[in-house]
Coordinates of C-alpha atoms and ligand atoms in Angstrom, one line a residue:
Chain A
X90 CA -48.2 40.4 27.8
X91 CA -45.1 38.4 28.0
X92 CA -42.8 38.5 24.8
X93 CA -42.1 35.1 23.5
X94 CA -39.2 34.1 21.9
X95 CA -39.7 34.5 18.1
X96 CA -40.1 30.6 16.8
X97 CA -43.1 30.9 14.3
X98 CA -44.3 30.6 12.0
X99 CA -44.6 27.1 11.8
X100 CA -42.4 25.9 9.2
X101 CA -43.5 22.9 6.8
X102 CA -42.0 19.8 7.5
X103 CA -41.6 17.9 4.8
X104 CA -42.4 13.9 5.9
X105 CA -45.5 15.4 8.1
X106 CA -48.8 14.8 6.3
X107 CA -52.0 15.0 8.7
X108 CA -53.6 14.4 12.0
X109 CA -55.4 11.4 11.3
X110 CA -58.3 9.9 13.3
X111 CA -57.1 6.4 14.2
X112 CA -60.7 5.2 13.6
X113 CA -62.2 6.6 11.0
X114 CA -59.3 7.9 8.8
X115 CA -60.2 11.4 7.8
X116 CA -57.4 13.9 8.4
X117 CA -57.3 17.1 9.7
X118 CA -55.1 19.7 9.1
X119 CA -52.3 20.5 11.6
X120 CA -53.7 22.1 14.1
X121 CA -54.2 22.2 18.5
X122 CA -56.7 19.7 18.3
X123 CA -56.9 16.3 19.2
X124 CA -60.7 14.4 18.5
X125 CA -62.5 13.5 15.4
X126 CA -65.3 15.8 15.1
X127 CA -67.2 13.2 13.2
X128 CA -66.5 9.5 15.0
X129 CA -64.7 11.2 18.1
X130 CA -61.7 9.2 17.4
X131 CA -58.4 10.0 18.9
X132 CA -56.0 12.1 16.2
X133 CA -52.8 10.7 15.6
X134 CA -49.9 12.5 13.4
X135 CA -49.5 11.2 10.2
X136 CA -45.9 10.9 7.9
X137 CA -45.0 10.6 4.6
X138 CA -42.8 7.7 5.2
X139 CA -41.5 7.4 1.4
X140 CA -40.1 10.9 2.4
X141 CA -39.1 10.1 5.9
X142 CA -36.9 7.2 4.2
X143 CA -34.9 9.4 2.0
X144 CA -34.2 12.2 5.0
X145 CA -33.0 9.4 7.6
X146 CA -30.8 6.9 7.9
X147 CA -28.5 5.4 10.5
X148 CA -25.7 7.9 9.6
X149 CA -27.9 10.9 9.5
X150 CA -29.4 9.8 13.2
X151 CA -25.3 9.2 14.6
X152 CA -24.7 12.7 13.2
X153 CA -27.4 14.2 15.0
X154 CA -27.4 15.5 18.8
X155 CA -27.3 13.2 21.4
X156 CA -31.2 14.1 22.3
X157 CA -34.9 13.0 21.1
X158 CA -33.9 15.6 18.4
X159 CA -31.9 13.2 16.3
X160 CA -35.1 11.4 15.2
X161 CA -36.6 14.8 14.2
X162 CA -37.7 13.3 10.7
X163 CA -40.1 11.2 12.8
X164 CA -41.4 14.5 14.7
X165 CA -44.0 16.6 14.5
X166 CA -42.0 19.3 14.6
X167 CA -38.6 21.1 13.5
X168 CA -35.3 20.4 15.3
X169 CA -34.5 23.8 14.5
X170 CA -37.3 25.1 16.8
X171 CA -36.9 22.7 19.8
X172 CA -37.6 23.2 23.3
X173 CA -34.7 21.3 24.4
X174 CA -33.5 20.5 28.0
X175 CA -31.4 17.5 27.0
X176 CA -34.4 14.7 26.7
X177 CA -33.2 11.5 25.8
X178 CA -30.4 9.6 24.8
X179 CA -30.2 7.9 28.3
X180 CA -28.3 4.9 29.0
X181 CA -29.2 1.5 28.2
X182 CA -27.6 -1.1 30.4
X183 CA -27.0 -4.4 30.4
X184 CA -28.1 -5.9 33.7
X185 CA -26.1 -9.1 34.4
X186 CA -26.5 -8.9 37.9
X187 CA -30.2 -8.4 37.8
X188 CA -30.7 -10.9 34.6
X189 CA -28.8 -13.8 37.1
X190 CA -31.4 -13.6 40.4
X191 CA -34.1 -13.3 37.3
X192 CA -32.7 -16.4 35.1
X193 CA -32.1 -14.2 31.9
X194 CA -29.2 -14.0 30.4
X195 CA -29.7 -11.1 28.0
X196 CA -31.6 -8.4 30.2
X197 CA -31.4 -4.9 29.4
X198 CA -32.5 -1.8 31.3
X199 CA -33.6 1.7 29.6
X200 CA -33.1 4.0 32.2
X201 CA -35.0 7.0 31.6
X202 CA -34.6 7.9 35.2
X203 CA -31.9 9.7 33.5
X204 CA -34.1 12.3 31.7
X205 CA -33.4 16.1 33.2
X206 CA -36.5 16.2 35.2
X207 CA -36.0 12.6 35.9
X208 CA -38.9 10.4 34.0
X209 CA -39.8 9.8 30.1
X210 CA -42.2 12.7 30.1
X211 CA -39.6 15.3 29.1
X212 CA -39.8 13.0 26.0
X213 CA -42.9 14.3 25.2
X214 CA -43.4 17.6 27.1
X215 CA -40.3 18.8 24.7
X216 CA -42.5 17.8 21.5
X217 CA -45.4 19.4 23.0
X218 CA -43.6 22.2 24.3
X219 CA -41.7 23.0 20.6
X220 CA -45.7 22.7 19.1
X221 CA -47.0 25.0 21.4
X222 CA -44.7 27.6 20.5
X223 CA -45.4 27.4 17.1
X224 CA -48.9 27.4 17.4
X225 CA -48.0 30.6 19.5
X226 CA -49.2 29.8 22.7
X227 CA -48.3 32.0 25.4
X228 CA -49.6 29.6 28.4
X229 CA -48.7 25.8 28.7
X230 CA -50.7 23.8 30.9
X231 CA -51.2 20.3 32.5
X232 CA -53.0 18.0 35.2
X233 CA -51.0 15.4 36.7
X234 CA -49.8 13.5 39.6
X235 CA -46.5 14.1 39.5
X236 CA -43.7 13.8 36.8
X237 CA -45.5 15.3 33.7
X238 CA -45.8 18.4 35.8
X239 CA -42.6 18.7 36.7
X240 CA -41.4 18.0 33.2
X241 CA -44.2 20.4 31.8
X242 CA -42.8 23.4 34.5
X243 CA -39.0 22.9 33.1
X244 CA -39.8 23.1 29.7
X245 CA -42.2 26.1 30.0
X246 CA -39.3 27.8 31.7
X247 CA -37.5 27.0 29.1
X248 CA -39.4 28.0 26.5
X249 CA -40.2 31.6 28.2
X250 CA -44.0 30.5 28.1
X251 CA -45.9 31.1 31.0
X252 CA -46.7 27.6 33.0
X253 CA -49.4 26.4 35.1
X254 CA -49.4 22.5 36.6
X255 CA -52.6 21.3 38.4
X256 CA -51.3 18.9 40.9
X257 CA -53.6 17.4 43.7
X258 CA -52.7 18.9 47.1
X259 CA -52.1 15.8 48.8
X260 CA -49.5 14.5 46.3
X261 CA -45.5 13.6 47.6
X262 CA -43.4 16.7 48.5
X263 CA -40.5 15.3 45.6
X264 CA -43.2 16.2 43.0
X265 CA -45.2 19.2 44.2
X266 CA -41.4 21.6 44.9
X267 CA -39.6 19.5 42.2
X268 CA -42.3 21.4 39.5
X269 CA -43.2 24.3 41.9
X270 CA -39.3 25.5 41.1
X271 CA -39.8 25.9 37.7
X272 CA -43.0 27.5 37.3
X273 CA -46.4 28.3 39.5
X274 CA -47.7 24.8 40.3
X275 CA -51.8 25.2 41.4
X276 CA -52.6 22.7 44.3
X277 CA -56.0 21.6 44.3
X278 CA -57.7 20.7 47.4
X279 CA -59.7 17.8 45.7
X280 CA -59.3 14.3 44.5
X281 CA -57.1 13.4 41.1
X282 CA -60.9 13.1 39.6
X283 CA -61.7 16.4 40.8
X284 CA -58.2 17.7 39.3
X285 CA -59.0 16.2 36.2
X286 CA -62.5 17.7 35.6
X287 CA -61.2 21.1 36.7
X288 CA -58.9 20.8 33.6
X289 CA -61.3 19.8 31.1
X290 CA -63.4 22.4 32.0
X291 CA -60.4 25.1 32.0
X292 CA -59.3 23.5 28.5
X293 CA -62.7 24.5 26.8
X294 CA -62.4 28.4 27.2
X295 CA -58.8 29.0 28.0
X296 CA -56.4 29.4 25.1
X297 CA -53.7 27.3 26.8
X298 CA -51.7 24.5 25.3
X299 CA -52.5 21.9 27.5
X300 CA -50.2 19.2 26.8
X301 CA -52.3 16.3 27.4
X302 CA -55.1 17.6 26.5
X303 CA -55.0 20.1 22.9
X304 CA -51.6 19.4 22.1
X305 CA -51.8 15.3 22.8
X306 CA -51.8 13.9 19.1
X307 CA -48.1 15.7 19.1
X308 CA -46.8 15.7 22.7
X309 CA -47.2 11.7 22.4
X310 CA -45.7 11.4 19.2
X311 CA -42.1 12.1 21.6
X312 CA -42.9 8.8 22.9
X313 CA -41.1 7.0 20.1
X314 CA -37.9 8.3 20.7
X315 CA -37.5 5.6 23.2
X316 CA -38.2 3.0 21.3
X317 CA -35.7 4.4 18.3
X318 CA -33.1 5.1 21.1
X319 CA -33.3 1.4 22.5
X320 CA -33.2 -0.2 18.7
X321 CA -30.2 1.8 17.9
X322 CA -28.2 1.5 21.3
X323 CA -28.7 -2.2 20.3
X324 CA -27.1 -2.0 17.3
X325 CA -30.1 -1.3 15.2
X326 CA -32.4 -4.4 15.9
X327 CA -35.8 -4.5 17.9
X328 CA -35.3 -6.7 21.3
X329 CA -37.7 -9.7 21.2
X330 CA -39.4 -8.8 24.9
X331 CA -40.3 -5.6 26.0
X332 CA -41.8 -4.5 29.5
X333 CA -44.0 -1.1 29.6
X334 CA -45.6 0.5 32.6
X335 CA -49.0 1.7 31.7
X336 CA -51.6 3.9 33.1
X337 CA -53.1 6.2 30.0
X338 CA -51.4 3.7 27.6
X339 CA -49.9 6.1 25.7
X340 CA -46.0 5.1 26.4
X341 CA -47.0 1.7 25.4
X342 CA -49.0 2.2 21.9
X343 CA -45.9 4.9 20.7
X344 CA -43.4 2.3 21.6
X345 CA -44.7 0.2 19.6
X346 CA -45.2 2.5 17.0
X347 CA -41.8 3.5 17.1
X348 CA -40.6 0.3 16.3
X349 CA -42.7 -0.3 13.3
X350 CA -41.7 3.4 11.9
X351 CA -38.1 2.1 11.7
X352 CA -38.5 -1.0 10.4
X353 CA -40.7 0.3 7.8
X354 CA -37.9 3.1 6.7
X355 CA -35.4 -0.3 6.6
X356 CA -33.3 1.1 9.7
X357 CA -33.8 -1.8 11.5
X358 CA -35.1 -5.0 9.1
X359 CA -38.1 -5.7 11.1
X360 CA -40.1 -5.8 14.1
X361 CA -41.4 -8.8 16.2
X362 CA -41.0 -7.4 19.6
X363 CA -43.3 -8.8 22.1
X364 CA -45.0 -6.0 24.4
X365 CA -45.6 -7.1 27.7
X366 CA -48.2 -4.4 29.7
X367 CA -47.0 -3.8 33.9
X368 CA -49.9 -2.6 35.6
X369 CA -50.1 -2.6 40.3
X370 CA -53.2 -4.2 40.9
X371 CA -54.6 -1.3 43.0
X372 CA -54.9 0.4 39.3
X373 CA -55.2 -2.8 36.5
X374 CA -57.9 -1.6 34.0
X375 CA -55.6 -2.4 31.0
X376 CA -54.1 -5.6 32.3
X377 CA -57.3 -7.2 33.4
X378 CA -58.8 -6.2 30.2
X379 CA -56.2 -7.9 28.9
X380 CA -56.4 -11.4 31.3
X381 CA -60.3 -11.7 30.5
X382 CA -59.9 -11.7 27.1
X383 CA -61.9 -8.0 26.6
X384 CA -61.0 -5.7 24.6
X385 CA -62.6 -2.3 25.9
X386 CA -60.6 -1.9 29.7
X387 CA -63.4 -1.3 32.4
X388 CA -62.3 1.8 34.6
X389 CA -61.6 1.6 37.9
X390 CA -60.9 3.4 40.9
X391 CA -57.7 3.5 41.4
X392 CA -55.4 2.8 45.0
X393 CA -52.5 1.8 44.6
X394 CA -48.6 3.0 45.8
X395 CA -48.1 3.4 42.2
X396 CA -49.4 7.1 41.8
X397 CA -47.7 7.6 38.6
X398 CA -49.7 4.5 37.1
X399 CA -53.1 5.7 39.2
X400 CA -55.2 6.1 35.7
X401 CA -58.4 4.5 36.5
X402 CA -60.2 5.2 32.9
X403 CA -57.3 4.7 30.6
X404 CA -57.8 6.6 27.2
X405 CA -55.5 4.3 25.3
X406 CA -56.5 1.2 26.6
X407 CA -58.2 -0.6 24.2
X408 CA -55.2 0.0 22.0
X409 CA -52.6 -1.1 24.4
X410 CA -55.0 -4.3 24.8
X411 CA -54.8 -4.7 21.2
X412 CA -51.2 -4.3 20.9
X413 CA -50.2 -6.8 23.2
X414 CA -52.3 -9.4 22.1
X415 CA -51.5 -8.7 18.3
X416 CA -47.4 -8.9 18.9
X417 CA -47.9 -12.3 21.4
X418 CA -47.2 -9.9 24.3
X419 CA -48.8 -10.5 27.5
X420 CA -50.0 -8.4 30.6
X421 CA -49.3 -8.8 34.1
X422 CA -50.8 -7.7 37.5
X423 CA -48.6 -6.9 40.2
X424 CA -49.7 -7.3 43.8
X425 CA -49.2 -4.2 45.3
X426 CA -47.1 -5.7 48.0
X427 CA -44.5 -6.3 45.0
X428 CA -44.2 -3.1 44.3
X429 CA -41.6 -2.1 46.7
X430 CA -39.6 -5.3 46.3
X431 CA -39.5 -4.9 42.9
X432 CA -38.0 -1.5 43.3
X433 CA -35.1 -2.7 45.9
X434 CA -34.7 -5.8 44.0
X435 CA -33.1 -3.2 40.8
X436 CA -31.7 -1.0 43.6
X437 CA -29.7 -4.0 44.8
X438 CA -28.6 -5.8 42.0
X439 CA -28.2 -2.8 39.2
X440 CA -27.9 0.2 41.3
X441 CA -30.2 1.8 39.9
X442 CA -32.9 3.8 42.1
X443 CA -36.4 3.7 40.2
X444 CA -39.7 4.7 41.3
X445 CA -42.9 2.7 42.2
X446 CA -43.5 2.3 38.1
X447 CA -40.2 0.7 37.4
X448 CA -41.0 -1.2 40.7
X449 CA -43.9 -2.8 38.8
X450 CA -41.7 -3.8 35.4
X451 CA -39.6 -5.3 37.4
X452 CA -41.9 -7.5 39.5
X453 CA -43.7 -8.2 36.2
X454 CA -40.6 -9.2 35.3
X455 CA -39.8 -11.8 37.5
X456 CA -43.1 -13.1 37.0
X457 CA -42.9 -13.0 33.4
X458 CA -39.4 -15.4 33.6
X459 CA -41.3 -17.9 36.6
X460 CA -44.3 -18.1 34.0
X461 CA -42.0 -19.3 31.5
X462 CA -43.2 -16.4 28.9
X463 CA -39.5 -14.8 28.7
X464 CA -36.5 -17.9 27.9
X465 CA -33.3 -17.5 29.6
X466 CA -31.6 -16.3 26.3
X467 CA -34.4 -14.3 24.9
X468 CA -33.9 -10.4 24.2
X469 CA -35.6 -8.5 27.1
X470 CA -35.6 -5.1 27.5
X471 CA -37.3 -3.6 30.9
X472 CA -38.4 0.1 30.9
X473 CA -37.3 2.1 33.5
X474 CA -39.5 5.4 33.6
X475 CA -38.7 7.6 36.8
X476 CA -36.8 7.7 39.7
X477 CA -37.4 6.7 43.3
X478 CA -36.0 10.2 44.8
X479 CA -39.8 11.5 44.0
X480 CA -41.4 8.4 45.5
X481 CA -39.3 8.3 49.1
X482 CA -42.4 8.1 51.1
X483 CA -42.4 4.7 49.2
X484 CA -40.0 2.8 50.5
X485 CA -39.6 4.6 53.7
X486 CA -40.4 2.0 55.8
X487 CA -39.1 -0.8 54.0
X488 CA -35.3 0.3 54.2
X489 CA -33.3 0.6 57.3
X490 CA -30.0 2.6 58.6
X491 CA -28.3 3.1 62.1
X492 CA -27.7 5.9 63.9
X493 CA -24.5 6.0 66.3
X494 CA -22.4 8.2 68.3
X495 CA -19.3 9.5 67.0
X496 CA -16.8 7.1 68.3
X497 CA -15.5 3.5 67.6
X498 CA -17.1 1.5 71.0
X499 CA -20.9 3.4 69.9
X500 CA -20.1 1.9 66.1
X501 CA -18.4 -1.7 67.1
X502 CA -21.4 -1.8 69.2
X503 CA -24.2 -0.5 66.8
X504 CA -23.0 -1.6 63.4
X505 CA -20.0 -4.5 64.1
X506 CA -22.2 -6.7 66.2
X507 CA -25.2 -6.5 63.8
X508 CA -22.5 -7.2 60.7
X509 CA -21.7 -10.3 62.8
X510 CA -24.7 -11.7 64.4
Chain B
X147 CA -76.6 23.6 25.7
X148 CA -73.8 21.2 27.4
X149 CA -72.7 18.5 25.5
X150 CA -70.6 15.0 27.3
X151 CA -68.6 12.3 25.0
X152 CA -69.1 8.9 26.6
X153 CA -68.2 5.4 26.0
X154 CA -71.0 2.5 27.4
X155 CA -69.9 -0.9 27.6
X156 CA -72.8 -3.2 27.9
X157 CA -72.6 -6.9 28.6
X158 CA -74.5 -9.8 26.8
X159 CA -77.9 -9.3 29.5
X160 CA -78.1 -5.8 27.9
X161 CA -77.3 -5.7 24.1
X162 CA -81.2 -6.4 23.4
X163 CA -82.3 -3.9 25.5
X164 CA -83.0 -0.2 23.9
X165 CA -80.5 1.5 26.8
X166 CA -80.1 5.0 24.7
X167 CA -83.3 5.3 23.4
X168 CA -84.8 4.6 27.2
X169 CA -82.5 7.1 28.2
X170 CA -83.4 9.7 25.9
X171 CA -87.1 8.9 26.7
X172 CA -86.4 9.1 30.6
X173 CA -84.5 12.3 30.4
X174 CA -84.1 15.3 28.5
X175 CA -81.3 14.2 26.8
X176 CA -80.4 14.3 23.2
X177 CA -78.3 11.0 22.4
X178 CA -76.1 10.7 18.8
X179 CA -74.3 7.3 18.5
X180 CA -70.5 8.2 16.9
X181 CA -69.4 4.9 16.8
X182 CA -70.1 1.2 17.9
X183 CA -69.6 -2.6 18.0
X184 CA -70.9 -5.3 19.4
X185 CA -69.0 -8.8 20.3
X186 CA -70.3 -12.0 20.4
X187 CA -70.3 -11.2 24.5
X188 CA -70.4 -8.0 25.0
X189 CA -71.0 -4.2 22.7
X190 CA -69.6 -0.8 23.1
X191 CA -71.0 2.6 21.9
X192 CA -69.7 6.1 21.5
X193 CA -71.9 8.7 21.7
X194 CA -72.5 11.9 22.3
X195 CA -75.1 13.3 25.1
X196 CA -76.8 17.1 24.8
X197 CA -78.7 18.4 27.7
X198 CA -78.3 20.2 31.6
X199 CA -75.6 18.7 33.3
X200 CA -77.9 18.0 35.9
X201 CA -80.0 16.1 33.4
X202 CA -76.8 14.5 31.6
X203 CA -75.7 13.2 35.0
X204 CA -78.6 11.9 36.4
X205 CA -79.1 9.7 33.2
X206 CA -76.1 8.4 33.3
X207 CA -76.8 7.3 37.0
X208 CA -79.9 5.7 35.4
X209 CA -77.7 4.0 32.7
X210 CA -74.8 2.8 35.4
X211 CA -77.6 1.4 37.9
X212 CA -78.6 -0.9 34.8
X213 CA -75.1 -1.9 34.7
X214 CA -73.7 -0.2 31.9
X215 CA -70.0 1.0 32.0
X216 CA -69.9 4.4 31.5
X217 CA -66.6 6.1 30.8
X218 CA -65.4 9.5 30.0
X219 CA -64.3 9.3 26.3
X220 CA -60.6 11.2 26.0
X221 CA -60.3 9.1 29.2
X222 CA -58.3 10.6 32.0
X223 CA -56.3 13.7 31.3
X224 CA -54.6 13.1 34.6
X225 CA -51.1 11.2 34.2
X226 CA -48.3 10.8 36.0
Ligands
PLP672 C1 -43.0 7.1 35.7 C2 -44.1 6.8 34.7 N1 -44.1 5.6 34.0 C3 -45.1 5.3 33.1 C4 -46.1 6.2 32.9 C5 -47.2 5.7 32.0 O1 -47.5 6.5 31.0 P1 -48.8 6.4 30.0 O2 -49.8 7.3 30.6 O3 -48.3 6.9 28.7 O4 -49.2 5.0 30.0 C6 -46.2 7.4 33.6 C7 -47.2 8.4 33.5 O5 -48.3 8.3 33.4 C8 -45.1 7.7 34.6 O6 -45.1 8.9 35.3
ZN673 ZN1 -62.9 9.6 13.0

């Protein structure tokens, strides 16, 4: 038996109530658990905001640490406690160049390519992480195709818990060694669906905190932070457009949510922001939902380049449908051939190297501005979730460099003529 | 005795027909409705199914082949 750290016991936190069942209402104490015994509802994590008001405030967020943990009062779980890597606080940029080839002239990018393990998920894995060792778990666990298992490892290591990732084994090199560094990464010689039943199954007898599984209601709740970050990097107001990858749906519904928190503590003084769903067509359950006027998304089987997005039966989806209809938002369905352009498009103009996911906000984008549903002066803010060095397999073919010899004639030849021709 | 949370998702063609009690007529399945609604063009249900795996998947086959969407009801645990 491993020795933990000493963290417990969980300590009360003062503006955390329940776990409520989003459907139903009934709450649930604080526990590993994440469905409604009686309606099967999802659990969510409940606040005392009357309380939350009088702990935060702009000043009390600038004087905390330049991490997820300076919204603690808005987290499950104490700052004191936290598994912390760095998460959060990443840059938001203005993108002139980017906002002039789209025709918008007030275009922002979150990059959370800038996370330590490179993608939003150490958002979340450092909530679920920080929950697990209260509950005093000795194991943390996930499945996933890529950069929840890598941010899962890191913060497992971190944490001095014991760590295993189920990854399938045909997934990208970047993601299988990028985890497999931290922490014993299990390949599975099966299909994501395969991977995924595996997990269930492990997740009914094993006392493991799987993140996305046990510990969901909480590891999502880190989610927020990004929306809280973008609001205050703005100068504490909510932009009027925002673009969200989606494949469970959970990013977009605690973005959202996010947003409303802070308006309803009166850090910023409301909330209209329009939430605009990204999905690659090859993997569109949410988005088509969303086009055909449904409400439940159909699953799918997913093929796309996209693998990050590859959820075919979205557990969130209905409320991500119902999000983006509700704030005026809109959905869009990227051709898969867009993918890849939409990823060198940002490379070119912002210098900034994103993944297949923030290839698909950004070809949304576009199409969002051609559409005419995002004005040229309007608020936008564009999610940028992981970086491209995981996907190179990606965009192999698509970008191009020249070899030469190791004198001027070979490079006059090979690169001067081409500059000039 | 194994126990599976699913969603259906029936369109207009099937909302009259008795689909859960059929299935738990057909197979030895136990079926407990958590949840539902239905639209004006199509319903969804959340229930609960008790019986074999075996038996639990080959009445779902039954219930696709009618046209019902079936889903998994914590949806996929696998994300990116
Ligand atoms: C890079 C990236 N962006 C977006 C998402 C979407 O997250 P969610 O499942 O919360 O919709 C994921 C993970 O699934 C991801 O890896
Ligand atoms: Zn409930």
């Amino acid at each position: 038996m491993q020795l933990l750290p000493m963290r417990g016991p969980a300590k009360t936190l003062p503006n955390v109530q329940s776990l409520r069942c989003k459907e139903c209402g009934r709450d649930y104490p604080l526990e590993p658990i994440y469905v409604c015994d009686f309606c099967f509802g999802p659990l969510e994590v409940a606040y005392d905001y009357d309380a939350a008001a009088k702990n935060m405030s702009r000043e009390s967020i600038q004087d905390g640490p330049p991490t997820i943990w300076r919204y603690d009062q808005l987290l499950p779980v104490s700052r004191e406690n936290a598994v912390d890597i760095g998460a959060g606080m990443t840059p938001l940029l203005k993108a002139d160049n980017l906002g002039r080839e789209l025709g918008l002239n007030n275009l922002w990018i979150k990059n959370d390519a800038a996370n330590p393990t490179h993608s939003f998920k150490d958002r979340v894995v450092s909530v679920a992480a920080t929950k697990a060792l209260e509950f005093e778990f000795d194991t943390i666990a996930c499945a996933s195709t890529g950069n929840l298992a890598g941010a899962t490892a890191a913060h497992g290591a971190k944490a001095g818990m014991k760590t295993i990732v189920f990854l399938p084994a045909d997934l990208e090199r970047g993601k299988i060694l990028g985890a497999a560094i931290f922490g014993s990464v299990v390949l599975v010689n099966g299909n994501y669906d395969q991977v995924n039943r595996l997990c269930s199954e492990l997740g009914d007898d094993r006392h493991w905190a799987f993140v996305n599984i046990n510990m969901r209601p909480y590891y999502s709740e880190g989610s927020k932070s990004l929306s809280f970050e973008i609001a205050e990097q703005l100068g504490w107001h909510a932009p009027e457009h925002i673009i969200v990858p989606v494949a469970s749906g959970s990013l977009f519904t605690k973005v959202h949510k996010g947003l409303n928190e802070f308006a309803q503590l009166g850090i910023i003084d409301g909330a209209d922001t329009k939430m605009h769903i990204a999905q690659p067509a090859g993997c569109s359950p949410v988005a088509t939902a969303f086009v055909d006027g449904q409400t439940h998304p159909k699953p799918v089987i997913p093929d796309t380049i996209a693998k990050s997005l590859a959820i075919g039966s979205p557990a969130d989806g209905f409320y991500t449908v119902s999000i983006a209809n509700k704030t005026g938002g809109s959905a869009t369905i990227v051709p898969e051939d867009e993918v890849v352009e939409g990823m060198t498009l940002l490379a070119e103009t912002e210098g900034i190297f994103t993944e297949t996911a923030g290839g698909v906000v950004i070809s949304a984008l576009r199409r969002l501005v051609r559409e005419g549903a995002i004005g040229p002066d309007e608020e936008t803010v564009a999610l940028i979730t992981g970086t491209g060095l995981k996907t190179l397999e990606a965009i192999a073919d698509s970008v191009e460099t020249k070899t030469i010899e190791p004198n001027v004639q070979s490079f006059d030849e090979i690169v001067t003529k081409a500059a000039v021709s | 005795m194994p126990l599976r949370r699913v969603t259906f998702t029936f369109k207009t063609d099937l909302i009259q027909r008795p689909v859960i009690y059929e299935l738990g007529k057909k197979f030895d399945i136990v079926t407990n409705i958590r949840r539902a609604e239905v639209g004006q063009d199509n319903g969804w249900v959340v229930l609960e199914l008790e019986g074999t795996l075996d038996e639990i998947d080959r009445g779902l086959a039954w219930v696709v082949e009618l046209g019902v969407d079936v889903s998994p009801l914590d949806g996929d645990i696998l994300v990116g």
